[in-house]
Short mmCIF file of C-alpha atoms (C1' of nucleotides) in Angstrom, two decimals:
data_model
loop_
_atom_site.label_atom_id
_atom_site.label_comp_id
_atom_site.label_asym_id
_atom_site.label_seq_id
_atom_site.Cartn_x
_atom_site.Cartn_y
_atom_site.Cartn_z
CA UNK H 26 -6.11 33.31 18.62
CA UNK H 27 -6.63 31.50 15.32
CA UNK H 28 -7.18 33.90 12.53
CA UNK H 29 -8.64 31.52 9.97
CA UNK H 30 -9.22 34.34 7.53
CA UNK H 31 -5.53 34.74 7.06
CA UNK H 32 -4.63 31.08 7.31
CA UNK H 33 -2.24 30.02 4.54
CA UNK H 34 -4.28 26.91 3.82
CA UNK H 35 -7.57 28.71 3.92
CA UNK H 36 -8.41 27.67 0.36
CA UNK H 37 -6.84 24.26 0.47
CA UNK H 38 -7.80 22.56 3.73
CA UNK H 39 -11.27 21.16 4.43
CA UNK H 40 -12.18 24.50 5.99
CA UNK H 41 -12.54 25.89 2.41
CA UNK H 42 -16.03 24.43 2.27
CA UNK H 43 -17.27 26.59 5.12
CA UNK H 44 -18.72 30.07 5.05
CA UNK H 45 -17.11 32.76 7.17
CA UNK H 46 -19.37 32.26 10.14
CA UNK H 47 -18.92 28.47 10.39
CA UNK H 48 -15.21 28.81 9.87
CA UNK H 49 -15.11 31.20 12.73
CA UNK H 50 -16.87 28.67 14.95
CA UNK H 51 -14.66 25.82 13.88
CA UNK H 52 -11.59 28.00 14.32
CA UNK H 53 -12.54 28.62 18.00
CA UNK H 54 -12.45 24.84 18.57
CA UNK H 55 -9.08 24.45 16.96
CA UNK H 56 -5.63 24.89 18.33
CA UNK H 57 -2.38 25.58 16.53
CA UNK H 58 0.66 23.48 17.27
CA UNK H 59 4.20 23.89 16.14
CA UNK H 60 6.12 20.70 15.60
CA UNK H 61 9.88 20.42 15.33
CA UNK H 62 11.50 17.93 13.07
CA UNK H 63 11.02 14.38 14.30
CA UNK H 64 8.34 15.37 16.84
CA UNK H 65 5.52 12.85 17.24
CA UNK H 66 1.96 14.14 17.31
CA UNK H 67 0.08 11.02 17.84
CA UNK H 68 1.11 7.49 18.66
CA UNK H 69 0.11 4.34 16.80
CA UNK H 70 -2.57 2.63 18.83
CA UNK H 71 -3.48 5.67 20.92
CA UNK H 72 -7.10 6.31 20.90
CA UNK H 73 -7.51 8.68 18.08
CA UNK H 74 -8.20 11.89 19.89
CA UNK H 75 -6.87 14.33 17.46
CA UNK H 76 -7.97 15.47 14.09
CA UNK H 77 -5.93 18.07 12.31
CA UNK H 78 -4.88 19.93 9.24
CA UNK H 79 -1.32 20.46 8.18
CA UNK H 80 -0.68 24.15 7.75
CA UNK H 81 3.00 24.12 7.03
CA UNK H 82 5.68 21.50 6.63
CA UNK H 83 5.47 17.84 5.94
CA UNK H 84 4.38 15.04 8.26
CA UNK H 85 4.39 11.35 7.82
CA UNK H 86 1.89 8.66 8.90
CA UNK H 87 3.55 5.41 9.78
CA UNK H 88 3.05 2.05 11.47
CA UNK H 89 5.46 -0.56 12.60
CA UNK H 90 5.51 -4.30 12.50
CA UNK H 91 5.81 -6.23 15.69
CA UNK H 92 9.43 -6.78 14.87
CA UNK H 93 9.99 -3.06 14.90
CA UNK H 94 10.31 -2.28 11.17
CA UNK H 95 8.58 0.93 10.21
CA UNK H 96 6.44 1.30 7.11
CA UNK H 97 5.38 4.77 6.08
CA UNK H 98 1.68 4.74 5.14
CA UNK H 99 1.24 8.27 3.96
CA UNK H 100 2.68 11.67 3.72
CA UNK H 101 0.70 14.80 4.48
CA UNK H 102 1.41 18.25 3.00
CA UNK H 103 -0.07 21.63 3.80
CA UNK H 104 -3.82 21.52 3.40
CA UNK H 105 -3.99 17.79 4.03
CA UNK H 106 -6.12 16.28 6.67
CA UNK H 107 -4.80 13.97 9.35
CA UNK H 108 -6.47 11.79 11.92
CA UNK H 109 -9.44 9.45 12.01
CA UNK H 110 -12.82 10.95 12.80
CA UNK H 111 -15.94 8.93 13.67
CA UNK H 112 -15.31 6.19 16.09
CA UNK H 113 -12.43 4.10 14.90
CA UNK H 114 -8.97 3.94 16.38
CA UNK H 115 -5.96 5.46 14.82
CA UNK H 116 -3.48 2.85 13.78
CA UNK H 117 -0.87 5.39 12.88
CA UNK H 118 1.91 7.42 14.26
CA UNK H 119 2.08 10.96 13.04
CA UNK H 120 5.58 12.43 12.92
CA UNK H 121 6.83 15.75 11.58
CA UNK H 122 9.42 15.40 8.86
CA UNK H 123 10.27 19.06 8.90
CA UNK H 124 9.41 21.99 11.09
CA UNK H 125 5.61 21.97 10.77
CA UNK H 126 2.55 23.70 11.97
CA UNK H 127 -0.71 21.88 12.40
CA UNK H 128 -4.18 22.92 13.40
CA UNK H 129 -5.78 20.33 15.66
CA UNK H 130 -9.18 19.67 17.06
CA UNK H 131 -10.40 17.38 19.83
CA UNK H 132 -12.02 14.56 17.97
CA UNK H 133 -15.39 14.77 19.77
CA UNK H 134 -15.64 18.45 18.91
CA UNK H 135 -14.73 17.89 15.31
CA UNK H 136 -17.03 14.93 14.87
CA UNK H 137 -20.00 16.86 16.13
CA UNK H 138 -19.19 19.84 14.04
CA UNK H 139 -18.82 17.68 10.92
CA UNK H 140 -22.08 15.89 11.49
CA UNK H 141 -23.90 19.19 11.38
CA UNK H 142 -22.02 20.59 8.37
CA UNK H 143 -22.70 18.40 5.33
CA UNK H 144 -20.56 20.56 3.04
CA UNK H 145 -17.57 19.88 5.25
CA UNK H 146 -18.26 16.11 5.19
CA UNK H 147 -18.66 16.24 1.42
CA UNK H 148 -15.25 17.82 1.08
CA UNK H 149 -13.76 15.27 3.45
CA UNK H 150 -15.34 12.49 1.38
CA UNK H 151 -13.78 13.70 -1.81
CA UNK H 152 -10.42 13.98 -0.14
CA UNK H 153 -10.66 10.58 1.40
CA UNK H 154 -11.67 9.02 -1.94
CA UNK H 155 -8.69 10.74 -3.58
CA UNK H 156 -6.41 9.47 -0.86
CA UNK H 157 -7.74 6.02 -1.42
CA UNK H 158 -7.00 6.16 -5.13
CA UNK H 159 -3.54 7.42 -4.40
CA UNK H 160 -2.87 4.72 -1.86
CA UNK H 161 -3.94 2.10 -4.41
CA UNK H 162 -1.35 3.32 -6.86
CA UNK H 163 1.24 2.88 -4.14
CA UNK H 164 0.04 -0.64 -3.58
CA UNK H 165 0.91 -1.40 -7.17
CA UNK H 166 4.38 -0.05 -6.55
CA UNK H 167 4.97 -1.85 -3.34
CA UNK H 168 3.58 -5.07 -4.68
CA UNK H 169 5.34 -5.46 -7.98
CA UNK H 170 7.99 -2.94 -8.72
CA UNK H 171 11.75 -3.30 -8.62
CA UNK H 172 13.90 -1.21 -6.31
CA UNK H 173 14.93 0.94 -9.30
CA UNK H 174 11.36 1.54 -10.18
CA UNK H 175 10.30 2.35 -6.69
CA UNK H 176 12.96 4.98 -6.24
CA UNK H 177 12.18 6.52 -9.61
CA UNK H 178 8.51 6.68 -8.72
CA UNK H 179 9.31 8.23 -5.38
CA UNK H 180 11.48 10.94 -6.84
CA UNK H 181 8.84 11.79 -9.45
CA UNK H 182 6.18 12.09 -6.84
CA UNK H 183 8.36 14.33 -4.75
CA UNK H 184 9.14 16.45 -7.81
CA UNK H 185 5.47 16.79 -8.40
CA UNK H 186 4.84 17.94 -4.83
CA UNK H 187 7.89 20.01 -4.17
CA UNK H 188 9.71 20.56 -7.35
CA UNK H 189 10.77 23.93 -8.78
CA UNK H 190 12.30 24.42 -12.22
CA UNK H 191 16.04 24.85 -12.10
CA UNK H 192 17.51 28.19 -13.07
CA UNK H 193 18.62 26.92 -16.46
CA UNK H 194 15.10 25.54 -16.95
CA UNK H 195 16.34 22.17 -17.96
CA UNK H 196 15.51 20.28 -14.79
CA UNK H 197 13.37 20.16 -11.67
CA UNK H 198 14.95 20.73 -8.22
CA UNK H 199 13.79 20.11 -4.73
CA UNK H 200 14.98 19.32 -1.27
CA UNK H 201 13.70 16.09 0.18
CA UNK H 202 12.09 16.29 3.60
CA UNK H 203 13.39 12.79 4.03
CA UNK H 204 16.63 11.12 4.96
CA UNK H 205 17.59 7.90 3.25
CA UNK H 206 16.16 5.85 6.09
CA UNK H 207 12.82 7.53 5.75
CA UNK H 208 12.75 7.00 1.99
CA UNK H 209 13.44 3.33 2.69
CA UNK H 210 10.43 3.24 5.03
CA UNK H 211 8.21 4.72 2.42
CA UNK H 212 9.25 2.24 -0.26
CA UNK H 213 9.48 -0.83 1.95
CA UNK H 214 13.15 -1.45 1.34
CA UNK H 215 16.50 -0.99 3.07
CA UNK H 216 18.54 2.13 3.31
CA UNK H 217 21.43 0.53 1.47
CA UNK H 218 19.30 -0.37 -1.50
CA UNK H 219 17.89 3.14 -1.63
CA UNK H 220 21.33 4.53 -1.61
CA UNK H 221 22.55 2.24 -4.33
CA UNK H 222 19.61 3.07 -6.56
CA UNK H 223 20.14 6.81 -6.15
CA UNK H 224 23.78 6.37 -6.84
CA UNK H 225 22.95 4.55 -10.08
CA UNK H 226 20.43 7.21 -11.19
CA UNK H 227 23.26 9.76 -10.60
CA UNK H 228 25.78 7.68 -12.62
CA UNK H 229 23.24 7.46 -15.37
CA UNK H 230 22.87 11.23 -15.33
CA UNK H 231 19.15 11.13 -14.69
CA UNK H 232 19.47 13.07 -11.48
CA UNK H 233 22.01 15.24 -9.69
CA UNK H 234 22.46 15.40 -5.94
CA UNK H 235 24.04 18.78 -5.05
CA UNK H 236 23.47 18.03 -1.37
CA UNK H 237 22.54 14.96 0.59
CA UNK H 238 18.89 15.83 0.47
CA UNK H 239 18.89 17.90 -2.66
CA UNK H 240 17.68 16.36 -5.88
CA UNK H 241 17.73 17.76 -9.36
CA UNK H 242 15.91 15.74 -11.99
CA UNK H 243 17.72 16.03 -15.28
CA UNK H 244 15.96 13.49 -17.45
CA UNK H 245 12.41 13.28 -16.49
CA UNK H 246 11.31 11.19 -19.44
CA UNK H 247 13.77 8.35 -18.78
CA UNK H 248 12.97 8.50 -15.10
CA UNK H 249 9.35 8.17 -15.95
CA UNK H 250 10.07 5.06 -18.01
CA UNK H 251 11.98 3.51 -15.21
CA UNK H 252 9.10 4.25 -12.85
CA UNK H 253 6.69 2.43 -15.05
CA UNK H 254 8.82 -0.70 -15.28
CA UNK H 255 8.47 -3.64 -12.95
CA UNK M 20 -38.30 -3.49 -10.41
CA UNK M 21 -35.95 -3.11 -7.50
CA UNK M 22 -37.62 -3.96 -4.26
CA UNK M 23 -35.21 -2.30 -1.91
CA UNK M 24 -37.29 -3.16 1.13
CA UNK M 25 -36.45 -6.78 0.72
CA UNK M 26 -32.87 -6.30 -0.46
CA UNK M 27 -30.54 -8.65 1.36
CA UNK M 28 -28.10 -5.86 2.00
CA UNK M 29 -30.71 -3.36 3.03
CA UNK M 30 -29.06 -2.96 6.43
CA UNK M 31 -25.47 -3.20 5.31
CA UNK M 32 -25.05 -1.13 2.22
CA UNK M 33 -24.97 2.69 2.13
CA UNK M 34 -28.68 2.64 1.56
CA UNK M 35 -29.15 1.88 5.23
CA UNK M 36 -28.76 5.49 6.01
CA UNK M 37 -31.84 6.42 4.09
CA UNK M 38 -35.45 6.56 5.10
CA UNK M 39 -38.05 4.61 3.22
CA UNK M 40 -39.00 7.38 0.90
CA UNK M 41 -35.46 8.30 -0.14
CA UNK M 42 -34.60 4.70 -0.52
CA UNK M 43 -37.49 4.35 -2.87
CA UNK M 44 -36.27 7.20 -4.94
CA UNK M 45 -32.72 5.94 -5.08
CA UNK M 46 -34.00 2.46 -5.88
CA UNK M 47 -35.68 3.77 -8.98
CA UNK M 48 -32.37 5.08 -10.25
CA UNK M 49 -30.59 1.84 -9.70
CA UNK M 50 -30.36 -1.24 -11.80
CA UNK M 51 -29.63 -4.83 -10.79
CA UNK M 52 -27.01 -6.72 -12.66
CA UNK M 53 -26.02 -10.35 -12.49
CA UNK M 54 -22.30 -11.14 -13.03
CA UNK M 55 -20.94 -14.52 -13.80
CA UNK M 56 -17.56 -15.59 -12.55
CA UNK M 57 -14.81 -13.70 -14.25
CA UNK M 58 -17.09 -11.13 -15.79
CA UNK M 59 -15.78 -7.60 -15.90
CA UNK M 60 -18.00 -4.74 -14.79
CA UNK M 61 -15.70 -1.86 -15.44
CA UNK M 62 -12.36 -1.45 -17.06
CA UNK M 63 -9.36 0.31 -15.67
CA UNK M 64 -9.14 3.67 -17.35
CA UNK M 65 -12.73 3.81 -18.45
CA UNK M 66 -14.44 6.93 -17.39
CA UNK M 67 -15.93 5.91 -14.11
CA UNK M 68 -19.59 5.88 -15.07
CA UNK M 69 -20.82 3.37 -12.63
CA UNK M 70 -21.32 3.39 -8.93
CA UNK M 71 -22.62 0.31 -7.25
CA UNK M 72 -23.24 -1.93 -4.29
CA UNK M 73 -22.37 -5.55 -4.07
CA UNK M 74 -25.48 -7.49 -3.20
CA UNK M 75 -24.23 -11.02 -3.41
CA UNK M 76 -20.87 -12.66 -4.23
CA UNK M 77 -17.40 -11.29 -4.25
CA UNK M 78 -15.78 -8.90 -6.64
CA UNK M 79 -12.20 -7.72 -6.97
CA UNK M 80 -10.80 -4.32 -7.87
CA UNK M 81 -7.52 -4.52 -9.74
CA UNK M 82 -5.03 -2.62 -11.80
CA UNK M 83 -2.21 -3.74 -13.96
CA UNK M 84 1.31 -2.49 -14.59
CA UNK M 85 2.32 -1.50 -18.08
CA UNK M 86 4.12 -4.84 -18.34
CA UNK M 87 0.89 -6.65 -17.80
CA UNK M 88 1.14 -7.84 -14.20
CA UNK M 89 -2.05 -7.49 -12.23
CA UNK M 90 -2.26 -6.33 -8.66
CA UNK M 91 -5.51 -6.69 -6.77
CA UNK M 92 -6.29 -3.49 -5.01
CA UNK M 93 -9.28 -4.49 -3.05
CA UNK M 94 -12.00 -7.03 -2.58
CA UNK M 95 -15.62 -6.15 -2.13
CA UNK M 96 -18.21 -8.25 -0.38
CA UNK M 97 -22.00 -7.89 -0.07
CA UNK M 98 -22.88 -4.47 1.29
CA UNK M 99 -19.63 -2.95 -0.01
CA UNK M 100 -19.55 0.01 -2.19
CA UNK M 101 -17.70 0.05 -5.55
CA UNK M 102 -16.84 2.88 -7.91
CA UNK M 103 -15.62 6.42 -7.67
CA UNK M 104 -18.16 9.15 -7.27
CA UNK M 105 -17.48 12.80 -7.71
CA UNK M 106 -15.39 13.66 -10.65
CA UNK M 107 -12.30 11.51 -10.67
CA UNK M 108 -11.61 8.66 -12.99
CA UNK M 109 -11.70 5.06 -12.02
CA UNK M 110 -8.25 3.54 -12.17
CA UNK M 111 -9.57 0.05 -11.54
CA UNK M 112 -11.03 -2.94 -13.18
CA UNK M 113 -13.88 -4.52 -11.41
CA UNK M 114 -14.21 -8.27 -11.85
CA UNK M 115 -16.60 -10.80 -10.36
CA UNK M 116 -14.73 -13.58 -8.51
CA UNK M 117 -17.86 -15.58 -8.04
CA UNK M 118 -21.40 -15.42 -9.38
CA UNK M 119 -22.42 -12.01 -8.14
CA UNK M 120 -25.23 -9.55 -8.09
CA UNK M 121 -24.64 -5.80 -7.97
CA UNK M 122 -26.91 -2.84 -7.83
CA UNK M 123 -25.54 -0.07 -10.09
CA UNK M 124 -26.25 3.61 -10.67
CA UNK M 125 -25.27 5.98 -13.38
CA UNK M 126 -22.60 8.13 -11.76
CA UNK M 127 -24.23 11.45 -12.51
CA UNK M 128 -27.50 10.31 -10.98
CA UNK M 129 -25.75 8.96 -7.88
CA UNK M 130 -23.58 12.02 -7.42
CA UNK M 131 -26.52 14.35 -7.46
CA UNK M 132 -28.51 12.16 -5.11
CA UNK M 133 -25.64 11.94 -2.67
CA UNK M 134 -25.04 15.71 -2.74
CA UNK M 135 -28.58 16.22 -1.52
CA UNK M 136 -28.54 13.55 1.09
CA UNK M 137 -25.95 14.30 3.76
CA UNK M 138 -26.78 11.13 5.75
CA UNK M 139 -25.81 9.04 2.74
CA UNK M 140 -22.55 10.95 2.35
CA UNK M 141 -21.80 10.53 6.01
CA UNK M 142 -22.17 6.82 5.72
CA UNK M 143 -19.98 6.72 2.64
CA UNK M 144 -17.37 8.85 4.44
CA UNK M 145 -17.18 6.37 7.31
CA UNK M 146 -16.90 3.49 4.91
CA UNK M 147 -14.22 5.19 2.89
CA UNK M 148 -12.21 6.02 6.04
CA UNK M 149 -12.50 2.36 7.13
CA UNK M 150 -11.40 1.22 3.70
CA UNK M 151 -8.44 3.59 3.89
CA UNK M 152 -7.36 2.09 7.25
CA UNK M 153 -7.72 -1.37 5.89
CA UNK M 154 -5.69 -0.56 2.81
CA UNK M 155 -2.92 0.85 4.97
CA UNK M 156 -2.61 -2.41 6.87
CA UNK M 157 -2.24 -4.17 3.54
CA UNK M 158 0.55 -1.77 2.61
CA UNK M 159 2.48 -2.95 5.69
CA UNK M 160 2.00 -6.48 4.45
CA UNK M 161 3.06 -5.74 0.85
CA UNK M 162 5.94 -3.63 1.97
CA UNK M 163 7.70 -5.76 4.54
CA UNK M 164 6.38 -9.16 5.03
CA UNK M 165 7.75 -12.49 3.86
CA UNK M 166 5.85 -14.76 1.51
CA UNK M 167 4.96 -17.01 4.41
CA UNK M 168 3.61 -14.13 6.46
CA UNK M 169 1.66 -12.76 3.49
CA UNK M 170 -0.16 -16.02 2.89
CA UNK M 171 -0.87 -16.52 6.59
CA UNK M 172 -2.36 -12.96 6.74
CA UNK M 173 -4.44 -13.60 3.69
CA UNK M 174 -5.90 -16.82 5.00
CA UNK M 175 -6.74 -15.21 8.34
CA UNK M 176 -8.45 -12.39 6.61
CA UNK M 177 -10.48 -14.78 4.47
CA UNK M 178 -11.35 -16.78 7.55
CA UNK M 179 -12.59 -13.61 9.20
CA UNK M 180 -14.74 -12.80 6.25
CA UNK M 181 -15.97 -16.15 5.15
CA UNK M 182 -15.11 -18.71 7.84
CA UNK M 183 -17.51 -21.02 9.54
CA UNK M 184 -16.65 -23.28 12.51
CA UNK M 185 -15.92 -26.87 11.43
CA UNK M 186 -18.36 -29.60 12.51
CA UNK M 187 -15.90 -30.77 15.22
CA UNK M 188 -15.59 -27.15 16.35
CA UNK M 189 -11.82 -27.29 16.37
CA UNK M 190 -11.17 -25.24 13.21
CA UNK M 191 -12.51 -22.70 10.78
CA UNK M 192 -13.47 -23.71 7.27
CA UNK M 193 -14.18 -21.72 4.13
CA UNK M 194 -14.03 -21.89 0.35
CA UNK M 195 -11.83 -19.32 -1.26
CA UNK M 196 -13.44 -17.27 -4.03
CA UNK M 197 -9.89 -17.14 -5.45
CA UNK M 198 -7.77 -19.37 -7.49
CA UNK M 199 -4.01 -19.49 -6.76
CA UNK M 200 -3.28 -16.95 -9.43
CA UNK M 201 -5.75 -14.53 -7.91
CA UNK M 202 -4.24 -14.99 -4.45
CA UNK M 203 -0.89 -14.22 -5.96
CA UNK M 204 -2.27 -11.01 -7.42
CA UNK M 205 -3.60 -9.95 -4.04
CA UNK M 206 -0.32 -10.54 -2.30
CA UNK M 207 1.98 -9.27 -4.98
CA UNK M 208 3.77 -12.56 -5.55
CA UNK M 209 3.88 -15.43 -7.98
CA UNK M 210 1.51 -18.40 -8.19
CA UNK M 211 4.39 -20.82 -7.52
CA UNK M 212 5.32 -19.12 -4.30
CA UNK M 213 1.74 -19.02 -3.20
CA UNK M 214 1.47 -22.73 -3.83
CA UNK M 215 4.67 -23.57 -2.01
CA UNK M 216 3.63 -21.56 1.02
CA UNK M 217 0.23 -23.25 1.25
CA UNK M 218 1.90 -26.60 0.84
CA UNK M 219 4.14 -25.80 3.75
CA UNK M 220 1.31 -24.66 5.93
CA UNK M 221 -0.34 -27.96 5.21
CA UNK M 222 2.81 -29.93 5.97
CA UNK M 223 3.06 -28.03 9.28
CA UNK M 224 -0.55 -29.02 10.02
CA UNK M 225 -1.68 -25.48 10.39
CA UNK M 226 -4.23 -25.82 7.68
CA UNK M 227 -5.95 -28.54 5.69
CA UNK M 228 -7.00 -28.30 2.07
CA UNK M 229 -9.88 -30.71 1.46
CA UNK M 230 -10.34 -29.23 -2.02
CA UNK M 231 -8.31 -26.94 -4.23
CA UNK M 232 -10.16 -23.91 -2.98
CA UNK M 233 -11.25 -25.21 0.41
CA UNK M 234 -9.30 -24.18 3.47
CA UNK M 235 -9.63 -25.40 7.07
CA UNK M 236 -7.65 -23.56 9.63
CA UNK M 237 -6.45 -25.91 12.26
CA UNK M 238 -4.04 -23.83 14.29
CA UNK M 239 -5.16 -20.28 14.24
CA UNK M 240 -2.78 -19.16 16.95
CA UNK M 241 0.36 -20.31 15.18
CA UNK M 242 -0.98 -18.92 11.87
CA UNK M 243 -1.49 -15.60 13.63
CA UNK M 244 2.09 -15.62 14.82
CA UNK M 245 3.32 -16.32 11.28
CA UNK M 246 1.19 -13.46 9.97
CA UNK M 247 2.76 -11.07 12.36
CA UNK M 248 6.30 -11.94 11.44
CA UNK M 249 8.25 -10.11 8.80
"C1'" DC U 12 -11.68 -40.88 -21.79
"C1'" DG U 13 -9.06 -37.30 -23.70
"C1'" DA U 14 -8.46 -32.24 -23.31
"C1'" DT U 15 -8.05 -28.36 -20.71
"C1'" DT U 16 -7.11 -25.88 -16.87
"C1'" DC U 17 -5.26 -25.37 -12.44
"C1'" DC U 18 -2.02 -26.64 -9.06
"C1'" DT U 19 2.35 -28.57 -7.38
"C1'" DT U 20 7.22 -29.53 -7.40
"C1'" DG U 21 12.09 -29.02 -8.77
"C1'" DA U 22 16.35 -26.68 -10.19
"C1'" DC U 23 18.37 -22.56 -11.04
"C1'" DT U 24 18.97 -17.55 -10.99
"C1'" DG U 25 19.12 -13.07 -9.47
"C1'" DA U 26 17.55 -9.10 -6.81
"C1'" DC U 27 17.58 -7.36 -2.50
"C1'" DC U 28 18.86 -7.95 2.38
"C1'" DT U 29 22.53 -8.33 5.87
"C1'" DC U 30 26.65 -7.34 7.85
"C1'" DA U 31 30.64 -4.71 7.79
"C1'" DA U 32 33.78 -1.20 6.58
"C1'" DG U 33 34.61 3.05 4.43
"C1'" DT U 34 33.78 8.16 3.12
"C1'" DG U 35 32.12 12.75 3.38
"C1'" DC U 36 29.78 16.36 5.81
"C1'" DC U 37 29.13 19.41 9.51
"C1'" DG U 38 29.41 21.41 14.06
"C1'" DT U 39 32.33 21.89 18.15
"C1'" DG U 40 36.25 23.14 20.47
"C1'" DG U 41 40.94 23.94 20.70
"C1'" DC N 13 41.95 27.70 11.01
"C1'" DC N 14 42.29 23.02 11.69
"C1'" DA N 15 41.46 18.68 14.51
"C1'" DC N 16 38.15 15.87 16.03
"C1'" DG N 17 33.87 13.33 16.66
"C1'" DG N 18 29.38 12.08 15.29
"C1'" DC N 19 26.17 11.13 11.95
"C1'" DA N 20 24.34 10.07 7.51
"C1'" DC N 21 25.33 8.22 3.47
"C1'" DT N 22 28.01 5.06 0.39
"C1'" DT N 23 30.21 0.99 -1.06
"C1'" DG N 24 31.52 -3.89 -0.88
"C1'" DA N 25 31.12 -8.95 -0.15
"C1'" DG N 26 28.25 -12.73 0.68
"C1'" DG N 27 23.90 -15.04 1.70
"C1'" DT N 28 18.97 -15.85 1.13
"C1'" DC N 29 14.44 -15.74 -0.32
"C1'" DA N 30 11.35 -15.42 -3.89
"C1'" DG N 31 11.08 -15.23 -9.03
"C1'" DT N 32 11.70 -17.81 -13.48
"C1'" DC N 33 11.60 -21.61 -16.34
"C1'" DA N 34 10.17 -26.18 -17.00
"C1'" DA N 35 7.87 -30.41 -16.20
"C1'" DG N 36 4.73 -33.38 -13.90
"C1'" DG N 37 0.19 -34.33 -11.38
"C1'" DA N 38 -4.67 -33.60 -10.20
"C1'" DA N 39 -9.24 -31.88 -10.95
"C1'" DT N 40 -12.96 -30.64 -14.09
"C1'" DC N 41 -15.66 -30.88 -18.28
"C1'" DG N 42 -17.29 -32.20 -22.49
#
DNA sequence: CGATTCCTTGACTGACCTCAAGTGCCGTGG
DNA sequence: CCACGGCACTTGAGGTCAGTCAAGGAATCG
């Protein structure tokens, strides 16, 4: 059973707009799924049958070119909404980057519920508008920035989402839910270039890398400057 | 006075979701503006005070990097919605690419009206979700495709939006509302590269260019293949 | 018929990709 | 505990595609 009242994203996901009774009704339509790292929830081109909320973990949305190169289109964190309600097809593959839990709905059920709950749609509209703005800032990045700048931007965004102050308080630390290849797919570049850029940031003492996926940002200001260059 | 009943985008813009009475009320809040080519409606970073619909013409949404390079983030056609309701700031500049007419609202007015008209918000939600999907396909393009492929994709999209069959029925013709520089800003490349690619497409007999901004697509199939390459 | 603006073309450069070989990390099994 | 293999990341060498800089042509407008 889904105990929405105790859900960890109760106050972050779209459900927050609902009163207790409606939440209860929506909750009965939903279904919790555990995803292990790398597991695919929905295939690009499948009819979009699932709508969901990320409860725990990180998932990526991606698409691939005909020649088989993948581009990551978005990253969803706990509380974020995934899927495409209302008629259109999903053009994305949803893949768990870490162990994850999601709360899914059959699209038809969700659509109907949403149509009769304006407060839910309003919340979704705001989220979608925010997502649009966010995506547009990534377009700037993909379109014009150098490899150096892309990597710096990426690390800053990750720090913003996942970062914790280091014990000495002088930096921000986090563990990437991405391997190098996945970073490359986000930024539209190759794994080698990503690696070289991170190496250079390390040599320049802007970041440390205690483990392969661990990042400590040491000089946020300079990193920020790099991120804003072309 | 705004006579919404006779508006040319009456059945395309978000207003279509409203009944006659509500449309009338919304219409009284709105204001028509004529824009000449190149005129700016809203500056990047301004507090987003305007919400609007494009009635006629084509406008672009753009942002620029700190170093002064512009990236076009979106293109709005008649019936499309522009602006950012509900709280957040606009991060875009809105510029008319051709003579254009838009119907604008003060944001506060629009927000309040929308909040009390769920059918309007539903329509906006669908539009915004579509826009998001569309933007994601452009990310694929910006991230991974070659210059050749970008230009091919761009021309096909324009043909889809603006194309008319040629008199001999063997091609699709249209006049771009863009100069070369503007195309470059859409695709995240330089004006010289755009020019070279178009020249090559012309040499390969895939398109003709009767005038600087006129395009006739002669071999859609091959162009499509190019567009799908990397 | 200049003057301006926009587009095209050419030569050169450099950033990033490709291909290829290392290096380090971690789990498994001896 | 160490040897081994697999995998992910790093590093290097070389090539290519698009950017830069510069000049020349075509369209548009007074």
